[in-house]
PDB file of C-alpha atoms in Angstrom:
ATOM      1  CA  MET A  28     129.395  90.783  57.779  1.00 82.00           C
ATOM      2  CA  ILE A  29     129.953  88.269  60.256  1.00 93.00           C
ATOM      3  CA  GLU A  30     131.453  84.723  58.731  1.00 95.00           C
ATOM      4  CA  VAL A  31     132.374  81.505  61.844  1.00 95.00           C
ATOM      5  CA  ASN A  32     132.789  78.143  60.399  1.00 94.00           C
ATOM      6  CA  ASN A  33     133.461  74.876  62.289  1.00 94.00           C
ATOM      7  CA  LEU A  34     134.160  77.084  66.230  1.00 94.00           C
ATOM      8  CA  CYS A  35     135.259  75.044  69.161  1.00 95.00           C
ATOM      9  CA  LYS A  36     135.997  76.022  72.447  1.00 94.00           C
ATOM     10  CA  ASN A  37     136.630  73.878  75.349  1.00 92.00           C
ATOM     11  CA  TYR A  38     136.312  74.819  79.257  1.00 88.00           C
ATOM     12  CA  TYR A  39     137.956  72.232  82.112  1.00 82.00           C
ATOM     13  CA  VAL A  40     136.329  71.926  85.330  1.00 77.00           C
ATOM     14  CA  SER A  41     137.021  70.254  88.528  1.00 73.00           C
ATOM     15  CA  ASN A  42     135.862  67.493  89.391  1.00 71.00           C
ATOM     16  CA  ASP A  43     135.999  66.959  92.525  1.00 68.00           C
ATOM     17  CA  LYS A  44     131.942  64.688  93.369  1.00 65.00           C
ATOM     18  CA  GLY A  45     132.674  62.558  95.627  1.00 60.00           C
ATOM     19  CA  LYS A  46     136.143  63.504  97.240  1.00 64.00           C
ATOM     20  CA  ASN A  47     136.817  64.577 100.495  1.00 66.00           C
ATOM     21  CA  PHE A  48     138.957  67.388 101.746  1.00 64.00           C
ATOM     22  CA  ILE A  49     142.712  65.530 101.795  1.00 66.00           C
ATOM     23  CA  GLN A  50     141.786  64.057  98.193  1.00 64.00           C
ATOM     24  CA  LYS A  51     140.748  67.337  96.496  1.00 64.00           C
ATOM     25  CA  MET A  52     143.847  68.956  97.972  1.00 64.00           C
ATOM     26  CA  LEU A  53     146.338  66.199  95.749  1.00 64.00           C
ATOM     27  CA  TYR A  54     144.102  64.529  93.194  1.00 67.00           C
ATOM     28  CA  LYS A  55     143.047  68.053  91.137  1.00 70.00           C
ATOM     29  CA  GLU A  56     141.109  66.052  88.897  1.00 73.00           C
ATOM     30  CA  LEU A  57     139.431  67.659  86.031  1.00 76.00           C
ATOM     31  CA  LYS A  58     136.565  67.819  83.293  1.00 79.00           C
ATOM     32  CA  LYS A  59     135.936  69.027  79.887  1.00 82.00           C
ATOM     33  CA  VAL A  60     133.034  70.175  79.225  1.00 84.00           C
ATOM     34  CA  GLN A  61     132.590  71.595  74.550  1.00 89.00           C
ATOM     35  CA  ALA A  62     130.482  75.529  75.271  1.00 90.00           C
ATOM     36  CA  LEU A  63     130.936  75.384  71.049  1.00 94.00           C
ATOM     37  CA  ASP A  64     130.877  72.213  68.890  1.00 92.00           C
ATOM     38  CA  ASN A  65     132.150  73.199  65.103  1.00 93.00           C
ATOM     39  CA  ILE A  66     128.966  76.274  65.091  1.00 95.00           C
ATOM     40  CA  GLY A  67     129.243  77.989  62.140  1.00 95.00           C
ATOM     41  CA  PHE A  68     126.447  80.548  60.425  1.00 95.00           C
ATOM     42  CA  THR A  69     126.893  83.818  57.868  1.00 95.00           C
ATOM     43  CA  ILE A  70     125.174  87.314  59.439  1.00 95.00           C
ATOM     44  CA  ASN A  71     124.765  90.246  56.430  1.00 93.00           C
ATOM     45  CA  SER A  72     125.196  93.935  57.339  1.00 91.00           C
ATOM     46  CA  GLY A  73     121.469  95.335  58.890  1.00 91.00           C
ATOM     47  CA  GLU A  74     120.267  92.515  60.121  1.00 94.00           C
ATOM     48  CA  MET A  75     118.128  92.087  63.554  1.00 93.00           C
ATOM     49  CA  VAL A  76     119.348  87.860  64.089  1.00 95.00           C
ATOM     50  CA  GLY A  77     117.526  86.514  67.415  1.00 93.00           C
ATOM     51  CA  TYR A  78     120.351  83.910  68.848  1.00 94.00           C
ATOM     52  CA  ILE A  79     119.090  81.421  71.684  1.00 91.00           C
ATOM     53  CA  GLY A  80     119.255  78.826  73.102  1.00 89.00           C
ATOM     54  CA  PRO A  81     119.094  76.766  77.343  1.00 88.00           C
ATOM     55  CA  ASN A  82     120.876  77.962  79.915  1.00 85.00           C
ATOM     56  CA  GLY A  83     125.082  77.037  79.175  1.00 84.00           C
ATOM     57  CA  ALA A  84     124.083  76.126  75.426  1.00 88.00           C
ATOM     58  CA  GLY A  85     127.188  78.623  74.459  1.00 90.00           C
ATOM     59  CA  LYS A  86     125.120  81.843  73.817  1.00 91.00           C
ATOM     60  CA  SER A  87     127.987  83.911  75.876  1.00 88.00           C
ATOM     61  CA  THR A  88     130.930  81.859  74.414  1.00 92.00           C
ATOM     62  CA  THR A  89     129.693  82.847  71.099  1.00 94.00           C
ATOM     63  CA  ILE A  90     129.114  86.092  72.209  1.00 92.00           C
ATOM     64  CA  LYS A  91     132.815  86.730  73.869  1.00 91.00           C
ATOM     65  CA  ILE A  92     134.623  84.979  70.906  1.00 94.00           C
ATOM     66  CA  LEU A  93     132.519  86.672  68.575  1.00 94.00           C
ATOM     67  CA  SER A  94     133.467  90.193  70.136  1.00 91.00           C
ATOM     68  CA  GLY A  95     137.372  89.352  70.954  1.00 91.00           C
ATOM     69  CA  ILE A  96     137.346  88.354  74.747  1.00 90.00           C
ATOM     70  CA  LEU A  97     138.215  85.141  73.799  1.00 92.00           C
ATOM     71  CA  THR A  98     139.499  82.802  71.311  1.00 94.00           C
ATOM     72  CA  PRO A  99     138.399  79.647  70.416  1.00 94.00           C
ATOM     73  CA  ASP A 100     139.993  76.200  70.533  1.00 94.00           C
ATOM     74  CA  SER A 101     139.559  75.726  66.800  1.00 94.00           C
ATOM     75  CA  GLY A 102     137.429  77.177  64.055  1.00 94.00           C
ATOM     76  CA  THR A 103     137.922  80.305  61.914  1.00 93.00           C
ATOM     77  CA  CYS A 104     136.166  84.056  62.149  1.00 94.00           C
ATOM     78  CA  ARG A 105     135.764  86.977  60.778  1.00 94.00           C
ATOM     79  CA  ILE A 106     134.408  89.613  61.031  1.00 93.00           C
ATOM     80  CA  ASN A 107     134.193  92.909  58.430  1.00 89.00           C
ATOM     81  CA  GLY A 108     137.404  91.609  56.869  1.00 90.00           C
ATOM     82  CA  MET A 109     138.773  91.448  60.693  1.00 93.00           C
ATOM     83  CA  ILE A 110     140.151  87.786  63.465  1.00 94.00           C
ATOM     84  CA  PRO A 111     137.978  89.208  66.643  1.00 94.00           C
ATOM     85  CA  TRP A 112     140.647  88.057  68.993  1.00 92.00           C
ATOM     86  CA  LYS A 113     143.956  88.615  66.712  1.00 92.00           C
ATOM     87  CA  GLU A 114     142.622  92.257  65.644  1.00 91.00           C
ATOM     88  CA  ARG A 115     141.757  93.432  68.689  1.00 87.00           C
ATOM     89  CA  GLU A 116     142.333  96.569  69.228  1.00 86.00           C
ATOM     90  CA  LYS A 117     141.637  97.577  65.961  1.00 89.00           C
ATOM     91  CA  TYR A 118     138.589  96.080  65.261  1.00 91.00           C
ATOM     92  CA  VAL A 119     136.592  96.930  68.458  1.00 89.00           C
ATOM     93  CA  LYS A 120     136.123 100.360  66.801  1.00 88.00           C
ATOM     94  CA  ASN A 121     133.555  99.034  64.790  1.00 90.00           C
ATOM     95  CA  ILE A 122     131.289  96.653  66.900  1.00 93.00           C
ATOM     96  CA  GLY A 123     129.431  97.405  70.189  1.00 92.00           C
ATOM     97  CA  VAL A 124     128.715  95.045  73.202  1.00 91.00           C
ATOM     98  CA  VAL A 125     125.781  95.116  75.910  1.00 89.00           C
ATOM     99  CA  PHE A 126     126.349  92.965  79.066  1.00 82.00           C
ATOM    100  CA  GLY A 127     123.014  92.402  80.196  1.00 72.00           C
ATOM    101  CA  GLN A 128     124.825  91.674  84.386  1.00 72.00           C
ATOM    102  CA  ARG A 129     127.836  93.820  83.344  1.00 79.00           C
ATOM    103  CA  SER A 130     128.445  97.434  83.285  1.00 85.00           C
ATOM    104  CA  GLN A 131     131.422  99.140  80.974  1.00 90.00           C
ATOM    105  CA  LEU A 132     129.667 102.726  82.589  1.00 93.00           C
ATOM    106  CA  TRP A 133     132.392 104.148  85.975  1.00 93.00           C
ATOM    107  CA  TRP A 134     129.640 103.410  89.217  1.00 93.00           C
ATOM    108  CA  ASP A 135     130.167 106.288  91.373  1.00 94.00           C
ATOM    109  CA  LEU A 136     130.847 108.608  88.787  1.00 94.00           C
ATOM    110  CA  PRO A 137     128.109 110.215  86.814  1.00 96.00           C
ATOM    111  CA  VAL A 138     126.908 108.474  83.573  1.00 96.00           C
ATOM    112  CA  ILE A 139     127.864 112.487  81.369  1.00 96.00           C
ATOM    113  CA  GLU A 140     131.977 111.365  82.786  1.00 96.00           C
ATOM    114  CA  SER A 141     131.452 108.243  81.582  1.00 95.00           C
ATOM    115  CA  PHE A 142     130.930 108.659  77.900  1.00 96.00           C
ATOM    116  CA  ASP A 143     133.333 111.327  77.777  1.00 95.00           C
ATOM    117  CA  LEU A 144     135.888 108.527  79.311  1.00 95.00           C
ATOM    118  CA  LEU A 145     134.177 106.144  76.755  1.00 94.00           C
ATOM    119  CA  ARG A 146     135.118 109.194  73.908  1.00 94.00           C
ATOM    120  CA  ALA A 147     138.747 108.860  74.228  1.00 94.00           C
ATOM    121  CA  ILE A 148     138.814 105.323  74.805  1.00 92.00           C
ATOM    122  CA  TYR A 149     137.314 105.261  71.436  1.00 92.00           C
ATOM    123  CA  LYS A 150     139.099 108.569  70.492  1.00 92.00           C
ATOM    124  CA  VAL A 151     135.756 110.189  69.024  1.00 93.00           C
ATOM    125  CA  PRO A 152     136.532 113.962  67.791  1.00 94.00           C
ATOM    126  CA  GLN A 153     134.157 115.705  70.136  1.00 94.00           C
ATOM    127  CA  SER A 154     132.169 116.541  67.118  1.00 94.00           C
ATOM    128  CA  GLU A 155     130.645 114.288  66.006  1.00 94.00           C
ATOM    129  CA  TYR A 156     130.430 112.848  69.863  1.00 94.00           C
ATOM    130  CA  LYS A 157     128.878 115.376  70.724  1.00 94.00           C
ATOM    131  CA  LYS A 158     126.414 115.458  67.750  1.00 94.00           C
ATOM    132  CA  THR A 159     125.785 110.893  68.592  1.00 93.00           C
ATOM    133  CA  LEU A 160     125.350 112.207  71.761  1.00 94.00           C
ATOM    134  CA  PHE A 161     123.430 114.605  71.640  1.00 93.00           C
ATOM    135  CA  LEU A 162     120.502 111.700  69.278  1.00 91.00           C
ATOM    136  CA  LEU A 163     121.808 109.167  71.167  1.00 92.00           C
ATOM    137  CA  THR A 164     119.945 111.195  74.029  1.00 92.00           C
ATOM    138  CA  ASP A 165     117.073 112.020  72.437  1.00 90.00           C
ATOM    139  CA  MET A 166     116.387 109.238  71.973  1.00 88.00           C
ATOM    140  CA  LEU A 167     116.492 107.129  74.614  1.00 89.00           C
ATOM    141  CA  ASP A 168     115.102 109.593  76.537  1.00 88.00           C
ATOM    142  CA  LEU A 169     119.228 109.750  78.911  1.00 92.00           C
ATOM    143  CA  ASP A 170     118.382 113.997  79.589  1.00 91.00           C
ATOM    144  CA  ALA A 171     117.265 113.320  82.749  1.00 91.00           C
ATOM    145  CA  LEU A 172     120.522 110.324  83.555  1.00 93.00           C
ATOM    146  CA  ILE A 173     123.326 111.592  82.551  1.00 93.00           C
ATOM    147  CA  ASN A 174     123.964 113.923  85.422  1.00 95.00           C
ATOM    148  CA  ILE A 175     123.272 111.612  87.948  1.00 95.00           C
ATOM    149  CA  PRO A 176     125.755 108.430  89.096  1.00 95.00           C
ATOM    150  CA  THR A 177     125.165 104.789  87.212  1.00 93.00           C
ATOM    151  CA  ARG A 178     124.979 103.497  91.760  1.00 93.00           C
ATOM    152  CA  GLN A 179     122.078 105.519  91.853  1.00 95.00           C
ATOM    153  CA  LEU A 180     120.137 104.594  88.919  1.00 92.00           C
ATOM    154  CA  SER A 181     117.245 102.227  88.152  1.00 89.00           C
ATOM    155  CA  LEU A 182     117.698  98.679  86.454  1.00 86.00           C
ATOM    156  CA  GLY A 183     115.725 100.443  83.650  1.00 86.00           C
ATOM    157  CA  GLN A 184     117.855 103.188  83.212  1.00 90.00           C
ATOM    158  CA  ARG A 185     120.923 102.090  83.437  1.00 91.00           C
ATOM    159  CA  MET A 186     120.512  99.725  80.690  1.00 89.00           C
ATOM    160  CA  ARG A 187     119.542 102.315  78.640  1.00 90.00           C
ATOM    161  CA  CYS A 188     122.741 104.521  79.649  1.00 93.00           C
ATOM    162  CA  GLU A 189     124.368 100.953  79.037  1.00 92.00           C
ATOM    163  CA  ILE A 190     123.234 100.903  75.133  1.00 92.00           C
ATOM    164  CA  ALA A 191     123.325 104.642  74.465  1.00 93.00           C
ATOM    165  CA  ALA A 192     127.632 104.215  75.764  1.00 94.00           C
ATOM    166  CA  SER A 193     128.026 100.891  73.435  1.00 93.00           C
ATOM    167  CA  LEU A 194     126.655 103.016  70.300  1.00 93.00           C
ATOM    168  CA  LEU A 195     129.039 106.162  71.256  1.00 94.00           C
ATOM    169  CA  HIS A 196     131.123 105.685  68.488  1.00 92.00           C
ATOM    170  CA  LYS A 197     129.046 105.052  65.805  1.00 92.00           C
ATOM    171  CA  PRO A 198     129.832 100.961  65.557  1.00 93.00           C
ATOM    172  CA  ASP A 199     129.013  99.058  62.406  1.00 91.00           C
ATOM    173  CA  LEU A 200     128.233  96.158  64.914  1.00 94.00           C
ATOM    174  CA  LEU A 201     125.986  95.231  68.831  1.00 93.00           C
ATOM    175  CA  PHE A 202     125.936  92.353  70.305  1.00 93.00           C
ATOM    176  CA  LEU A 203     122.947  91.745  72.862  1.00 90.00           C
ATOM    177  CA  ASP A 204     123.487  89.924  75.313  1.00 86.00           C
ATOM    178  CA  GLU A 205     120.014  90.029  77.658  1.00 83.00           C
ATOM    179  CA  PRO A 206     119.801  93.322  77.448  1.00 83.00           C
ATOM    180  CA  THR A 207     116.582  93.634  78.689  1.00 82.00           C
ATOM    181  CA  ILE A 208     117.007  91.139  81.574  1.00 78.00           C
ATOM    182  CA  GLY A 209     115.137  91.817  84.815  1.00 77.00           C
ATOM    183  CA  LEU A 210     113.497  95.194  83.254  1.00 81.00           C
ATOM    184  CA  ASP A 211     109.976  95.784  83.385  1.00 82.00           C
ATOM    185  CA  ALA A 212     107.937  96.445  81.412  1.00 83.00           C
ATOM    186  CA  VAL A 213     108.284 100.469  79.991  1.00 83.00           C
ATOM    187  CA  SER A 214     112.060  99.584  79.874  1.00 82.00           C
ATOM    188  CA  LYS A 215     112.390  96.751  77.412  1.00 86.00           C
ATOM    189  CA  LYS A 216     108.983  99.308  74.972  1.00 86.00           C
ATOM    190  CA  SER A 217     111.718 101.196  75.458  1.00 85.00           C
ATOM    191  CA  ILE A 218     114.906  99.637  74.583  1.00 87.00           C
ATOM    192  CA  ARG A 219     112.843  97.660  71.939  1.00 89.00           C
ATOM    193  CA  GLN A 220     111.418 100.497  70.186  1.00 89.00           C
ATOM    194  CA  PHE A 221     114.921 102.071  69.955  1.00 89.00           C
ATOM    195  CA  ILE A 222     116.552  98.948  68.768  1.00 89.00           C
ATOM    196  CA  ARG A 223     114.436  98.626  65.909  1.00 90.00           C
ATOM    197  CA  GLU A 224     114.702 102.426  65.396  1.00 89.00           C
ATOM    198  CA  ILE A 225     119.128 102.728  65.100  1.00 89.00           C
ATOM    199  CA  ASN A 226     119.220  99.255  62.709  1.00 88.00           C
ATOM    200  CA  HIS A 227     116.037 101.433  60.159  1.00 87.00           C
ATOM    201  CA  GLU A 228     118.646 105.161  60.451  1.00 85.00           C
ATOM    202  CA  SER A 229     121.758 103.307  60.123  1.00 85.00           C
ATOM    203  CA  ARG A 230     121.560  99.706  58.866  1.00 88.00           C
ATOM    204  CA  LEU A 231     123.632  98.664  62.780  1.00 90.00           C
ATOM    205  CA  THR A 232     124.123  94.984  62.724  1.00 93.00           C
ATOM    206  CA  LEU A 233     122.479  93.426  65.571  1.00 93.00           C
ATOM    207  CA  LEU A 234     122.906  90.003  66.783  1.00 94.00           C
ATOM    208  CA  LEU A 235     120.843  89.522  70.470  1.00 93.00           C
ATOM    209  CA  THR A 236     120.990  85.916  72.809  1.00 91.00           C
ATOM    210  CA  THR A 237     117.929  86.626  75.612  1.00 86.00           C
ATOM    211  CA  HIS A 238     115.852  84.519  76.912  1.00 84.00           C
ATOM    212  CA  ASP A 239     112.427  86.689  76.385  1.00 84.00           C
ATOM    213  CA  MET A 240     110.816  85.547  73.923  1.00 84.00           C
ATOM    214  CA  GLN A 241     108.945  88.999  72.944  1.00 85.00           C
ATOM    215  CA  ASP A 242     112.185  90.572  72.735  1.00 88.00           C
ATOM    216  CA  ILE A 243     113.325  88.002  69.431  1.00 88.00           C
ATOM    217  CA  GLU A 244     109.447  88.826  68.072  1.00 86.00           C
ATOM    218  CA  ALA A 245     109.701  92.318  68.537  1.00 88.00           C
ATOM    219  CA  LEU A 246     113.431  92.998  67.226  1.00 90.00           C
ATOM    220  CA  THR A 247     114.270  89.922  65.244  1.00 90.00           C
ATOM    221  CA  ASP A 248     112.921  88.129  61.961  1.00 88.00           C
ATOM    222  CA  ARG A 249     115.652  85.977  61.940  1.00 93.00           C
ATOM    223  CA  ILE A 250     116.704  83.172  64.495  1.00 93.00           C
ATOM    224  CA  ILE A 251     120.191  81.062  65.388  1.00 94.00           C
ATOM    225  CA  PHE A 252     118.538  78.245  67.927  1.00 93.00           C
ATOM    226  CA  ILE A 253     121.930  76.657  69.770  1.00 93.00           C
ATOM    227  CA  GLY A 254     121.794  73.148  72.427  1.00 90.00           C
ATOM    228  CA  LYS A 255     124.913  71.673  72.788  1.00 88.00           C
ATOM    229  CA  GLY A 256     127.167  73.899  71.656  1.00 91.00           C
ATOM    230  CA  LYS A 257     125.918  72.772  67.966  1.00 92.00           C
ATOM    231  CA  ILE A 258     123.519  74.414  66.225  1.00 93.00           C
ATOM    232  CA  LEU A 259     120.068  73.376  65.882  1.00 90.00           C
ATOM    233  CA  PHE A 260     118.226  76.163  63.425  1.00 91.00           C
ATOM    234  CA  ASP A 261     119.153  78.637  61.289  1.00 93.00           C
ATOM    235  CA  GLY A 262     116.485  80.467  60.178  1.00 91.00           C
ATOM    236  CA  GLU A 263     113.750  82.547  58.936  1.00 90.00           C
ATOM    237  CA  ARG A 264     111.069  83.152  62.412  1.00 85.00           C
ATOM    238  CA  GLU A 265     108.512  82.151  60.148  1.00 82.00           C
ATOM    239  CA  LEU A 266     109.968  77.941  58.983  1.00 83.00           C
ATOM    240  CA  LEU A 267     109.414  77.658  63.089  1.00 79.00           C
ATOM    241  CA  ARG A 268     105.930  78.399  62.817  1.00 76.00           C
ATOM    242  CA  LYS A 269     105.280  76.784  59.504  1.00 76.00           C
ATOM    243  CA  LYS A 270     107.625  72.907  61.083  1.00 76.00           C
ATOM    244  CA  TYR A 271     105.339  73.655  64.205  1.00 74.00           C
ATOM    245  CA  ASN A 272     102.923  74.319  62.586  1.00 67.00           C
ATOM    246  CA  LYS A 273     100.429  73.541  65.580  1.00 65.00           C
ATOM    247  CA  LYS A 274      97.137  75.042  66.648  1.00 65.00           C
ATOM    248  CA  GLU A 275      95.955  74.970  70.435  1.00 70.00           C
ATOM    249  CA  VAL A 276      92.281  74.535  70.504  1.00 73.00           C
ATOM    250  CA  LYS A 277      90.750  74.633  74.091  1.00 77.00           C
ATOM    251  CA  VAL A 278      87.405  73.047  74.784  1.00 76.00           C
ATOM    252  CA  ARG A 279      85.147  73.176  77.722  1.00 77.00           C
ATOM    253  CA  CYS A 280      82.993  70.231  78.271  1.00 78.00           C
ATOM    254  CA  ALA A 281      80.306  67.785  80.279  1.00 75.00           C
ATOM    255  CA  GLY A 282      82.054  64.803  80.490  1.00 78.00           C
ATOM    256  CA  THR A 283      85.204  62.971  79.724  1.00 80.00           C
ATOM    257  CA  VAL A 284      88.064  62.875  78.146  1.00 83.00           C
ATOM    258  CA  PRO A 285      86.970  60.723  74.625  1.00 85.00           C
ATOM    259  CA  GLU A 286      89.445  58.625  72.744  1.00 87.00           C
ATOM    260  CA  LEU A 287      91.806  60.805  70.823  1.00 87.00           C
ATOM    261  CA  ILE A 288      93.510  60.182  67.387  1.00 90.00           C
ATOM    262  CA  ARG A 289      96.724  61.575  66.145  1.00 89.00           C
ATOM    263  CA  GLY A 290      96.996  64.982  65.973  1.00 87.00           C
ATOM    264  CA  LEU A 291      95.168  65.404  69.140  1.00 86.00           C
ATOM    265  CA  GLU A 292      97.200  66.232  71.801  1.00 85.00           C
ATOM    266  CA  LEU A 293      95.800  66.556  75.775  1.00 84.00           C
ATOM    267  CA  ILE A 294      97.506  69.124  77.496  1.00 81.00           C
ATOM    268  CA  ASP A 295      94.803  69.176  80.867  1.00 80.00           C
ATOM    269  CA  PHE A 296      92.060  68.425  81.895  1.00 81.00           C
ATOM    270  CA  GLU A 297      90.623  69.846  85.733  1.00 80.00           C
ATOM    271  CA  ASP A 298      86.394  69.916  86.191  1.00 76.00           C
ATOM    272  CA  ASN A 299      85.301  69.103  82.993  1.00 73.00           C
ATOM    273  CA  ASN A 300      87.572  71.755  81.539  1.00 79.00           C
ATOM    274  CA  PHE A 301      90.512  69.990  79.055  1.00 79.00           C
ATOM    275  CA  SER A 302      92.753  71.734  76.446  1.00 80.00           C
ATOM    276  CA  ILE A 303      93.132  70.319  73.726  1.00 81.00           C
ATOM    277  CA  ARG A 304      96.070  70.640  70.707  1.00 80.00           C
ATOM    278  CA  ILE A 305      95.566  70.462  66.840  1.00 81.00           C
ATOM    279  CA  ASN A 306      98.746  69.449  65.321  1.00 79.00           C
ATOM    280  CA  SER A 307      96.957  70.104  61.441  1.00 74.00           C
ATOM    281  CA  GLU A 308     100.022  68.364  59.583  1.00 74.00           C
ATOM    282  CA  CYS A 309      98.462  65.555  61.261  1.00 84.00           C
ATOM    283  CA  ILE A 310      95.063  66.715  61.028  1.00 84.00           C
ATOM    284  CA  GLU A 311      92.947  69.672  59.384  1.00 85.00           C
ATOM    285  CA  GLU A 312      91.265  72.271  62.240  1.00 80.00           C
ATOM    286  CA  GLN A 313      87.516  71.428  60.974  1.00 86.00           C
ATOM    287  CA  GLU A 314      88.116  67.878  60.897  1.00 89.00           C
ATOM    288  CA  ALA A 315      89.519  67.556  64.907  1.00 85.00           C
ATOM    289  CA  ILE A 316      86.487  70.071  65.930  1.00 83.00           C
ATOM    290  CA  LYS A 317      84.134  67.131  63.985  1.00 88.00           C
ATOM    291  CA  TYR A 318      85.531  64.494  65.112  1.00 88.00           C
ATOM    292  CA  LEU A 319      85.801  66.918  69.139  1.00 84.00           C
ATOM    293  CA  LEU A 320      81.462  67.296  68.801  1.00 85.00           C
ATOM    294  CA  ASP A 321      80.492  64.097  67.770  1.00 87.00           C
ATOM    295  CA  GLN A 322      82.215  62.480  70.858  1.00 86.00           C
ATOM    296  CA  VAL A 323      81.495  65.104  74.030  1.00 82.00           C
ATOM    297  CA  HIS A 324      79.084  67.818  74.408  1.00 81.00           C
ATOM    298  CA  ILE A 325      81.310  70.717  74.387  1.00 81.00           C
ATOM    299  CA  VAL A 326      80.399  74.363  76.301  1.00 82.00           C
ATOM    300  CA  ASP A 327      83.002  76.210  74.660  1.00 84.00           C
ATOM    301  CA  ILE A 328      86.043  76.275  72.343  1.00 81.00           C
ATOM    302  CA  THR A 329      88.894  78.575  71.467  1.00 80.00           C
ATOM    303  CA  SER A 330      91.658  78.498  69.842  1.00 75.00           C
ATOM    304  CA  SER A 331      95.329  80.316  68.642  1.00 76.00           C
ATOM    305  CA  GLU A 332      98.308  79.463  67.171  1.00 74.00           C
ATOM    306  CA  LEU A 333     101.346  78.892  69.305  1.00 73.00           C
ATOM    307  CA  SER A 334     103.390  81.864  70.610  1.00 76.00           C
ATOM    308  CA  THR A 335     106.960  82.048  70.089  1.00 76.00           C
ATOM    309  CA  GLU A 336     108.222  81.118  73.149  1.00 77.00           C
ATOM    310  CA  ASP A 337     105.596  77.909  73.282  1.00 79.00           C
ATOM    311  CA  ILE A 338     107.052  77.002  69.448  1.00 80.00           C
ATOM    312  CA  VAL A 339     110.535  77.538  71.348  1.00 81.00           C
ATOM    313  CA  VAL A 340     110.261  74.810  75.105  1.00 80.00           C
ATOM    314  CA  GLN A 341     108.706  72.505  72.092  1.00 79.00           C
ATOM    315  CA  MET A 342     112.964  72.968  69.674  1.00 81.00           C
ATOM    316  CA  TYR A 343     113.822  71.992  73.959  1.00 79.00           C
ATOM    317  CA  LYS A 344     112.028  68.705  73.466  1.00 79.00           C
ATOM    318  CA  GLU A 345     112.716  67.759  70.670  1.00 78.00           C
ATOM    319  CA  TYR A 346     116.428  68.747  71.336  1.00 76.00           C
ATOM    320  CA  GLU A 347     116.256  67.067  74.447  1.00 75.00           C
ATOM    321  CA  VAL A 348     118.466  70.864  75.469  1.00 70.00           C
TER     322      VAL A 348
END
């Protein structure tokens, strides 16, 4: 479905720090920023993959290249046998793209008119368009929205319409770039449920970039982690849990923090309350708790596994991104 090999992309930005106005006018200095550094991955048909990383890691650049908007400096990319930036007119008929901070709907037109225009652009037959529109309107609860101008919709309402617009031509592949940014909990839940349903029914392939780890947990089983333009991790989400197999044990006690042995990490200490994280690769939880019981008077103990968000934070620290 998606085959990416050794993709590189550089940007050149102004490097005028410390120069006065005249110097900036006469001597323009550019600095090279490497957005993508020989990245490569394969995504099979029907997979839902989370593409994550810090700001500036190269996520949006990757999506723009895969959708045919940008041309890489080097490397290869084939999606459904096509090169996105070389066969764009033919290629875009089989993909849908949603950028959370940009709209493909006409701002002053009712949503249904934007849908009709997109139908004409993609040359979707009327009979097929009506069936797809009915399905999407029903699944995303758009009946009350499609006759309202886009500018009058709330952000959550608009994003539901944006996702519907990206699927009107029944693509095989959907790119979602921060689709739930700024949305309330109800809107996020609605969009996640719809994406799961559409993937189950049509085997839609999904590449999702987001900073919301709840999106990742709800929608994807596989994670590609990018940092400083390089792929740092590519695998099942459960592999991350095994790699960062730590439990957080919160201990409320009277007294001071005891000497910590290998595998125990102090998180905080305030008013005789301290939190200790246990690395189960270094020490068993039972052994760690027994050690603490021998050292201090423990009032209460609670333990929980690290969330996906906590794990990603640990990855940021480990890879220094």
